[in-house]
Amino acid sequence: MAIFGKPPAFAEKLHVGRPNIGNRERLLARINDMLNRNWLTNDGPYVQEFEKQMAKFVGVRHCVAMCNGTVALEIAIRALGLNGEVIVPSFTFVATAHALQWQEITPVFCDIDPLTHTIDTAQLEKMITPRTTGIIGVHTWGRACNVAALEAIARRRNLQILFDAAHAFGCSYKGKTIGGFGRCEVFSFHATKFFNTFEGGAVLTNDDALAEKMRLMRNFGFHGYDNVVYIGTNGKMTEVCAAMGLTSLESVEEFVETNRRNFRAYRRELDGIPGVTLMAYDESERANYQYIVVEVDEQTAGLGRDELVRVLVAENVLARRYFFPGCHRMEPYRSYFPHAALILPETEKLCGRVMVLPNGTSVDERAISVIGQVMRTAVSNAAAVRARLTGSESSLPAQSGIATRSTIG
Ligand code: T4K
């Protein structure tokens, strides 16, 4: 093992979130056409085509393409008129919370169900106050949250409900493609997503008026040349991003198939490693299998998640601790709600156990087999690994974004 001075298992770094690139010739041909047309952004023909195809793929009336998932969330939140407090899970990428706080709306952090990693609907009900105006459910890892329960609560308590579906493109809930639930759903097409438009995002909705409002808001609120009717921003998707999106769409089934094959290989390779559990996907639903999510039980494995991540990083496998340490432990939320951890026990537990392994077209079954062997060997030799790591803090390669719990507080 590399931590004992051997060469790393991989000469090149293996990343979580390596982009999938579709057919390069098709993409370059589209970019050439775009340059010939001299139309680069502002609701160009590729964006319009992308929106049409996306709406059809998901089976909703409207797709409003945006420059990224975060701005798409911000625009959806503003268009729905949210204010005061909005309930979100703390176990999510910080963009979900920031999209609210950016508009001076307070994200109220709710715990998760430890089995699904999505918002705990029982706790959520108790967090509703007179200031609450909405709920953002997050389909974490592409596995749908309890949409039926959330929609029922929203109806009963007169709240707006939208979904952060950043991970869930191509996934289903009760057999229906994610994208059409709640008032609207927000996708991210960032480079690290299995389906990407370089940077990009979209809001999907069946609500005609809401779609129209978001279209205006993403273009500074302009309605016609000289007439501004809303506070708006620049949320437009560019033509080159839409060209990438159209090209990615042509390969989407292939990307899913690669992810699924890799997921099954991981399932084989990690099987029976004590204390190491691979998150399952519900085979009765459609999934994109993007995230290879592993939980580490330190008692059983003899090693904690952070130790296992360090072992993998030394082998050039850049496993990530998504979503460590939880939004409630990041600024400004940590200062706003210093005691939030007390009501987020499951989030706290998961943030200390979870890691994500590389997937997508840049890994294959051979690489996965080696990753599995590294993890199995580490756990089989837990005591020696721990002793080595304890004695050699500074000799391990650093990974950006890796900090220990004690440095976070
Ligand atoms: N809601 C949720 C639930 C989300 O997960 C996200 C984004 C959003 C909302 C917001 O959507 P966007 O505004 O991003 O569209 C990454 C992504 O930047 C972010 O999109 C994603 N979630 C999040 C889960 O992961 P980082 O900070 O971990 O990215 P970074 O730069 O460390 O990249 C990850 C790995 O990918 C690296 O090891 C290198 C590799 N990589 C990355 C890029 C950009 C490449 O190999 N090539 C590349 O071009 O956030």
Coordinates of C-alpha atoms and ligand atoms in Angstrom, one line a residue:
M1 CA 0.0 0.0 0.0
A2 CA 1.2 3.5 -0.8
I3 CA 0.9 4.6 2.8
F4 CA 3.7 2.1 3.6
G5 CA 5.9 3.6 0.9
K6 CA 4.9 1.5 -2.1
P7 CA 4.1 3.3 -5.4
P8 CA 0.5 4.3 -5.6
A9 CA -1.9 1.8 -7.2
F10 CA -2.8 4.4 -9.9
A11 CA -0.2 6.5 -11.7
E12 CA -2.8 9.1 -12.6
K13 CA -5.3 10.6 -10.2
L14 CA -8.8 9.1 -10.3
H15 CA -11.4 11.9 -9.6
V16 CA -15.0 11.8 -8.5
G17 CA -16.8 14.0 -11.0
R18 CA -14.6 13.5 -14.1
P19 CA -16.8 14.8 -16.9
N20 CA -18.5 12.5 -19.4
I21 CA -17.8 13.8 -22.9
G22 CA -20.2 12.6 -25.7
N23 CA -19.5 12.5 -29.4
R24 CA -16.7 15.0 -29.9
E25 CA -17.3 15.4 -33.7
R26 CA -21.0 16.2 -33.2
L27 CA -20.1 18.8 -30.5
L28 CA -17.4 20.4 -32.6
A29 CA -19.7 20.5 -35.6
R30 CA -22.4 22.2 -33.5
I31 CA -19.8 24.7 -32.2
N32 CA -18.8 25.4 -35.8
D33 CA -22.4 26.1 -36.8
M34 CA -22.8 28.3 -33.8
L35 CA -19.7 30.4 -34.8
N36 CA -21.0 30.6 -38.4
R37 CA -24.3 31.8 -37.1
N38 CA -22.6 34.4 -34.9
W39 CA -25.2 33.9 -32.2
L40 CA -23.6 33.0 -28.9
T41 CA -26.1 33.5 -26.2
N42 CA -29.5 35.2 -25.2
D43 CA -32.0 32.5 -26.0
G44 CA -30.3 31.3 -29.2
P45 CA -31.4 28.4 -31.4
Y46 CA -29.4 25.7 -29.5
V47 CA -30.9 26.8 -26.1
Q48 CA -34.4 26.7 -27.6
E49 CA -33.7 23.3 -29.0
F50 CA -32.2 22.1 -25.8
E51 CA -35.2 23.2 -23.8
K52 CA -37.5 21.5 -26.2
Q53 CA -35.7 18.2 -26.0
M54 CA -35.2 18.4 -22.3
A55 CA -38.9 19.0 -21.6
K56 CA -39.7 16.1 -23.9
F57 CA -37.2 13.8 -22.2
V58 CA -38.5 14.6 -18.7
G59 CA -42.1 14.8 -19.8
V60 CA -43.0 18.3 -18.5
R61 CA -44.4 21.3 -20.2
H62 CA -41.5 23.7 -19.7
C63 CA -37.8 23.6 -19.3
V64 CA -36.1 27.0 -18.6
A65 CA -32.4 26.6 -19.2
M66 CA -30.0 28.5 -16.9
C67 CA -26.3 29.2 -16.6
N68 CA -25.9 26.9 -13.6
G69 CA -28.0 25.0 -11.0
T70 CA -27.4 27.5 -8.2
V71 CA -28.8 30.5 -10.2
A72 CA -31.6 28.2 -11.4
L73 CA -32.4 27.6 -7.7
E74 CA -32.2 31.3 -6.9
I75 CA -34.5 32.2 -9.7
A76 CA -37.0 29.5 -8.9
I77 CA -37.1 30.6 -5.2
R78 CA -37.6 34.3 -6.2
A79 CA -40.2 33.5 -8.8
L80 CA -42.2 31.4 -6.2
G81 CA -42.1 34.4 -3.9
L82 CA -40.5 32.6 -1.0
N83 CA -39.4 34.7 2.0
G84 CA -38.9 34.4 5.7
E85 CA -37.9 30.7 6.4
V86 CA -37.6 27.8 4.1
I87 CA -37.0 24.3 5.3
V88 CA -34.1 22.3 3.7
P89 CA -32.0 19.3 4.6
S90 CA -28.6 20.2 6.0
F91 CA -27.2 17.1 4.3
T92 CA -26.9 18.7 0.8
F93 CA -24.4 20.7 -1.3
V94 CA -24.1 24.1 0.3
A95 CA -25.6 25.7 -2.9
T96 CA -29.1 24.6 -1.7
A97 CA -28.8 26.7 1.4
H98 CA -26.9 29.6 -0.2
A99 CA -29.6 30.0 -2.9
L100 CA -31.9 31.0 -0.1
Q101 CA -29.5 33.0 2.1
W102 CA -28.3 34.9 -0.9
Q103 CA -31.8 36.4 -1.0
E104 CA -31.9 36.9 2.8
I105 CA -34.2 34.0 3.2
T106 CA -33.4 31.8 6.3
P107 CA -32.6 28.2 5.5
V108 CA -34.0 26.1 8.4
F109 CA -32.0 22.9 8.5
C110 CA -33.9 19.7 8.9
D111 CA -32.5 16.2 9.7
I112 CA -32.5 13.3 7.2
D113 CA -33.8 9.8 7.2
P114 CA -30.7 7.7 7.7
L115 CA -31.8 5.0 5.2
T116 CA -32.6 7.3 2.3
H117 CA -30.3 10.3 3.2
T118 CA -33.2 12.6 2.2
I119 CA -35.2 15.0 4.4
D120 CA -37.0 13.6 7.4
T121 CA -40.6 14.4 6.8
A122 CA -41.6 13.8 10.4
Q123 CA -39.1 16.3 11.8
L124 CA -39.9 18.7 9.0
E125 CA -43.5 19.1 10.2
K126 CA -42.3 20.2 13.7
M127 CA -40.0 22.9 12.2
I128 CA -42.8 24.8 10.4
T129 CA -43.3 28.2 12.0
P130 CA -45.5 31.2 11.1
R131 CA -42.5 32.5 9.1
T132 CA -42.1 29.4 7.0
T133 CA -43.1 29.9 3.3
G134 CA -41.7 26.8 1.6
I135 CA -39.8 23.5 1.5
I136 CA -37.0 22.5 -0.7
G137 CA -36.6 18.7 -0.9
V138 CA -33.3 17.4 -2.3
H139 CA -33.2 14.2 -4.3
T140 CA -29.8 13.3 -2.8
W141 CA -27.7 11.0 -4.9
G142 CA -30.5 10.9 -7.5
R143 CA -32.8 8.9 -5.1
A144 CA -36.1 10.7 -4.8
C145 CA -37.1 12.1 -1.5
N146 CA -40.5 11.2 -0.1
V147 CA -42.3 13.4 -2.7
A148 CA -45.8 12.2 -1.7
A149 CA -45.4 13.1 2.0
L150 CA -43.7 16.4 1.2
E151 CA -46.4 17.5 -1.3
A152 CA -49.1 16.5 1.3
I153 CA -47.4 18.6 4.0
A154 CA -47.1 21.5 1.6
R155 CA -50.8 21.3 0.7
R156 CA -51.9 21.0 4.3
R157 CA -49.7 23.8 5.6
N158 CA -50.1 26.0 2.6
L159 CA -46.4 26.1 1.7
Q160 CA -44.6 26.2 -1.6
I161 CA -42.7 23.1 -2.5
L162 CA -39.9 22.7 -4.9
F163 CA -37.1 20.2 -5.4
D164 CA -33.4 20.4 -5.8
A165 CA -33.0 17.7 -8.4
A166 CA -29.3 18.5 -9.1
H167 CA -28.4 14.8 -8.8
A168 CA -31.5 13.4 -10.3
F169 CA -31.5 13.9 -14.0
G170 CA -32.8 10.7 -15.6
C171 CA -34.2 9.2 -12.4
S172 CA -37.7 8.4 -11.4
Y173 CA -40.1 8.4 -8.5
K174 CA -42.9 5.8 -8.5
G175 CA -42.1 5.3 -12.1
K176 CA -42.5 8.9 -13.1
T177 CA -39.4 10.9 -14.4
I178 CA -38.2 13.4 -11.8
G179 CA -38.6 16.9 -13.0
G180 CA -42.4 17.3 -12.8
F181 CA -43.0 17.3 -9.1
G182 CA -43.8 20.1 -6.7
R183 CA -44.1 23.6 -8.1
C184 CA -40.9 23.1 -10.0
E185 CA -37.7 21.1 -10.0
V186 CA -34.1 22.3 -10.5
F187 CA -31.4 20.4 -12.3
S188 CA -27.7 21.0 -12.4
F189 CA -25.7 20.2 -15.5
H190 CA -22.3 21.1 -14.1
A191 CA -19.2 19.4 -15.6
T192 CA -19.1 17.0 -12.6
K193 CA -22.6 15.7 -13.2
F194 CA -23.0 12.6 -15.3
F195 CA -24.9 14.7 -17.8
N196 CA -23.2 18.0 -18.4
T197 CA -23.5 21.2 -20.3
F198 CA -20.0 22.4 -19.1
E199 CA -21.8 24.7 -16.6
G200 CA -25.6 24.8 -16.7
G201 CA -28.9 24.1 -15.0
A202 CA -32.6 24.3 -15.6
V203 CA -35.9 24.6 -13.9
L204 CA -38.6 22.2 -15.1
T205 CA -42.2 23.0 -14.4
N206 CA -45.7 22.3 -15.6
D207 CA -46.8 25.8 -14.5
D208 CA -47.1 28.1 -17.6
A209 CA -47.1 31.4 -15.6
L210 CA -44.2 30.3 -13.4
A211 CA -42.2 29.3 -16.5
E212 CA -42.8 32.6 -18.1
K213 CA -41.8 34.6 -15.0
M214 CA -38.6 32.6 -14.7
R215 CA -37.8 33.2 -18.4
L216 CA -38.0 37.0 -17.8
M217 CA -36.1 36.8 -14.5
R218 CA -33.2 35.0 -16.1
N219 CA -32.9 37.9 -18.5
F220 CA -32.8 40.8 -16.0
G221 CA -36.6 40.9 -15.9
F222 CA -36.8 42.3 -19.5
H223 CA -40.2 42.0 -21.2
G224 CA -39.3 43.3 -24.7
Y225 CA -36.5 45.7 -25.5
D226 CA -37.0 48.5 -23.0
N227 CA -39.5 47.2 -20.5
V228 CA -38.4 45.7 -17.2
V229 CA -41.2 44.0 -15.3
Y230 CA -39.4 42.0 -12.5
I231 CA -36.2 42.2 -10.6
G232 CA -34.0 39.9 -12.6
T233 CA -30.5 38.6 -13.0
N234 CA -28.3 37.1 -15.7
G235 CA -29.2 33.4 -15.6
K236 CA -29.0 32.7 -19.3
M237 CA -27.5 29.5 -20.7
T238 CA -25.0 30.1 -23.5
E239 CA -25.2 28.5 -26.9
V240 CA -21.9 26.6 -26.4
C241 CA -23.4 25.1 -23.2
A242 CA -26.6 24.2 -25.0
A243 CA -24.5 22.6 -27.8
M244 CA -22.8 20.5 -25.2
G245 CA -26.2 19.7 -23.7
L246 CA -27.7 18.5 -27.0
T247 CA -24.6 16.4 -27.6
S248 CA -24.7 14.9 -24.0
L249 CA -28.4 14.1 -24.5
E250 CA -27.5 11.9 -27.5
S251 CA -25.2 9.8 -25.2
V252 CA -27.3 9.9 -22.0
E253 CA -28.3 6.2 -22.1
E254 CA -24.7 5.2 -22.7
F255 CA -23.5 7.3 -19.7
V256 CA -26.1 5.7 -17.5
E257 CA -25.1 2.2 -18.7
T258 CA -21.5 2.9 -17.9
N259 CA -22.4 4.1 -14.4
R260 CA -24.7 1.1 -13.9
R261 CA -21.9 -1.3 -15.0
N262 CA -19.5 0.4 -12.7
F263 CA -21.9 0.4 -9.8
R264 CA -22.4 -3.4 -10.1
A265 CA -18.6 -3.9 -10.3
Y266 CA -18.3 -1.8 -7.0
R267 CA -21.0 -3.9 -5.5
R268 CA -19.0 -7.1 -6.3
E269 CA -15.7 -5.7 -5.2
L270 CA -16.8 -4.2 -1.9
D271 CA -19.0 -7.1 -0.9
G272 CA -18.2 -8.4 2.5
I273 CA -15.7 -5.8 3.6
P274 CA -16.5 -5.5 7.3
G275 CA -18.0 -2.1 8.1
V276 CA -18.1 -0.9 4.5
T277 CA -21.6 -0.5 3.0
L278 CA -22.3 0.5 -0.6
M279 CA -25.5 2.5 -0.9
A280 CA -28.0 0.6 -3.0
Y281 CA -30.3 2.0 -5.8
D282 CA -33.9 0.9 -6.0
E283 CA -34.0 -1.4 -9.0
S284 CA -37.7 -0.7 -9.5
E285 CA -36.9 2.9 -10.3
R286 CA -34.9 4.5 -13.0
A287 CA -31.5 5.8 -11.7
N288 CA -28.5 7.4 -13.2
Y289 CA -26.1 5.5 -10.9
Q290 CA -23.8 8.5 -10.8
Y291 CA -22.9 8.4 -7.1
I292 CA -21.0 5.5 -5.6
V293 CA -21.8 6.2 -2.0
V294 CA -20.1 4.3 0.7
E295 CA -20.7 4.4 4.5
V296 CA -18.0 3.4 6.8
D297 CA -18.8 2.0 10.3
E298 CA -15.6 2.6 12.3
Q299 CA -16.4 0.1 15.0
T300 CA -16.7 -2.7 12.5
A301 CA -14.1 -1.7 10.0
G302 CA -11.5 -0.8 12.5
L303 CA -10.9 2.4 10.5
G304 CA -12.9 5.5 10.2
R305 CA -14.1 7.1 7.0
D306 CA -11.3 9.8 7.1
E307 CA -8.6 7.1 7.5
L308 CA -10.0 5.2 4.6
V309 CA -10.1 8.3 2.5
R310 CA -6.5 9.0 3.3
V311 CA -5.5 5.5 2.3
L312 CA -7.3 5.9 -1.0
V313 CA -5.9 9.4 -1.7
A314 CA -2.4 8.0 -1.2
E315 CA -3.2 5.5 -4.0
N316 CA -4.4 8.4 -6.2
V317 CA -8.1 7.6 -5.7
L318 CA -9.5 11.0 -4.8
A319 CA -12.5 9.8 -2.8
R320 CA -14.7 12.7 -1.6
R321 CA -16.5 13.3 1.6
Y322 CA -19.7 14.7 0.2
F323 CA -21.4 16.5 2.0
F324 CA -19.0 17.0 4.9
P325 CA -19.4 18.7 7.4
G326 CA -23.1 19.5 6.6
C327 CA -24.4 22.9 5.8
H328 CA -25.1 23.7 9.4
R329 CA -21.3 23.5 10.1
M330 CA -20.4 25.9 7.3
E331 CA -20.4 29.7 7.4
P332 CA -22.5 31.7 7.8
Y333 CA -24.9 29.0 9.1
R334 CA -22.6 27.8 11.8
S335 CA -22.5 31.2 13.3
Y336 CA -26.2 31.8 12.8
F337 CA -27.2 28.5 14.3
P338 CA -24.4 27.4 16.7
H339 CA -26.5 24.6 18.2
A340 CA -28.1 23.2 15.0
A341 CA -26.2 19.9 15.4
L342 CA -28.3 19.1 18.5
I343 CA -31.4 18.6 16.3
L344 CA -29.5 17.0 13.4
P345 CA -28.2 13.7 14.9
E346 CA -28.6 11.6 11.7
T347 CA -27.0 14.3 9.5
E348 CA -24.1 14.5 12.0
K349 CA -23.7 10.7 11.9
L350 CA -23.8 10.4 8.2
C351 CA -21.4 13.3 7.6
G352 CA -18.8 11.4 9.6
R353 CA -19.3 8.1 7.8
V354 CA -19.9 8.8 4.1
M355 CA -17.6 9.0 1.1
V356 CA -18.1 9.0 -2.6
L357 CA -15.9 7.0 -5.0
P358 CA -15.1 7.7 -8.7
N359 CA -17.6 6.7 -11.4
G360 CA -18.3 7.5 -15.0
T361 CA -16.5 6.9 -18.2
S362 CA -13.1 7.6 -16.7
V363 CA -13.2 4.4 -14.5
D364 CA -13.5 0.8 -15.6
E365 CA -14.0 -2.6 -14.0
R366 CA -10.2 -3.1 -13.7
A367 CA -9.8 0.1 -11.8
I368 CA -12.8 -0.7 -9.6
S369 CA -11.3 -4.0 -8.8
V370 CA -8.1 -2.3 -7.6
I371 CA -10.0 0.2 -5.5
G372 CA -11.9 -2.7 -3.9
Q373 CA -8.6 -4.5 -3.1
V374 CA -7.2 -1.4 -1.6
M375 CA -10.2 -1.0 0.7
R376 CA -10.3 -4.7 1.6
T377 CA -6.6 -4.7 2.4
A378 CA -6.8 -1.6 4.5
V379 CA -9.7 -2.9 6.6
S380 CA -8.0 -6.3 6.9
N381 CA -4.9 -4.6 8.3
A382 CA -6.8 -1.8 10.2
A383 CA -4.5 -1.7 13.2
A384 CA -1.3 -1.4 11.1
V385 CA -2.9 1.2 8.8
R386 CA -4.1 3.3 11.8
A387 CA -0.7 3.2 13.4
R388 CA 0.9 4.2 10.1
L389 CA -1.5 7.1 9.6
T390 CA -1.2 8.3 13.1
G391 CA 2.6 8.4 12.7
S392 CA 2.8 10.1 9.3
E393 CA 0.2 12.9 9.2
S394 CA 2.3 15.1 7.0
S395 CA 3.8 12.5 4.6
L396 CA 0.4 11.8 2.9
P397 CA -0.6 13.7 -0.2
A398 CA -3.0 16.5 0.6
Q399 CA -6.4 16.6 -1.0
S400 CA -8.1 19.9 -1.6
G401 CA -11.0 20.5 0.7
I402 CA -10.0 17.8 3.1
A403 CA -10.0 19.0 6.7
T404 CA -10.5 17.1 9.9
R405 CA -13.5 17.5 12.1
S406 CA -11.4 19.2 14.7
T407 CA -10.4 22.0 12.3
I408 CA -14.1 22.6 11.5
G409 CA -15.3 22.8 15.1
Ligands
T4K1 N1 -27.7 21.3 -5.4 C1 -27.0 20.2 -5.2 C2 -27.6 19.1 -4.4 C3 -25.7 20.0 -5.8 O1 -25.0 18.9 -5.6 C4 -25.2 21.1 -6.6 C5 -23.9 21.0 -7.2 C6 -26.0 22.3 -6.8 C7 -27.2 22.3 -6.1 C8 -25.5 23.4 -7.6 O2 -25.4 23.2 -8.9 P1 -24.3 24.0 -9.8 O3 -24.5 25.5 -9.5 O4 -23.0 23.5 -9.5 O5 -24.7 23.7 -11.2 C9 -19.0 19.9 -7.3 C10 -19.7 20.7 -8.3 O6 -19.0 21.9 -8.6 C11 -21.1 20.9 -8.0 O7 -21.8 21.2 -9.2 C12 -21.8 19.7 -7.4 N2 -23.1 20.0 -6.9 C13 -21.0 19.2 -6.2 C14 -21.6 18.0 -5.6 O8 -19.7 18.9 -6.6 P2 -16.8 20.5 -5.9 O9 -16.5 21.7 -5.1 O10 -16.7 19.2 -5.2 O11 -16.1 20.4 -7.3 P3 -14.6 20.2 -7.6 O12 -14.1 21.4 -8.4 O13 -13.8 19.7 -6.4 O14 -14.7 19.0 -8.7 C15 -14.9 17.7 -8.3 C16 -13.9 16.7 -9.0 O15 -14.2 16.7 -10.4 C17 -12.5 17.1 -8.9 O16 -11.8 16.1 -8.2 C18 -12.0 17.3 -10.3 C19 -13.0 16.8 -11.2 N3 -13.3 17.7 -12.3 C20 -14.0 18.8 -12.1 C21 -14.2 19.7 -13.2 C22 -15.0 21.0 -12.9 C23 -12.8 17.4 -13.6 O17 -12.1 16.3 -13.7 N4 -13.0 18.2 -14.6 C24 -13.7 19.3 -14.5 O18 -14.0 20.1 -15.5 O19 -18.3 20.7 -6.3

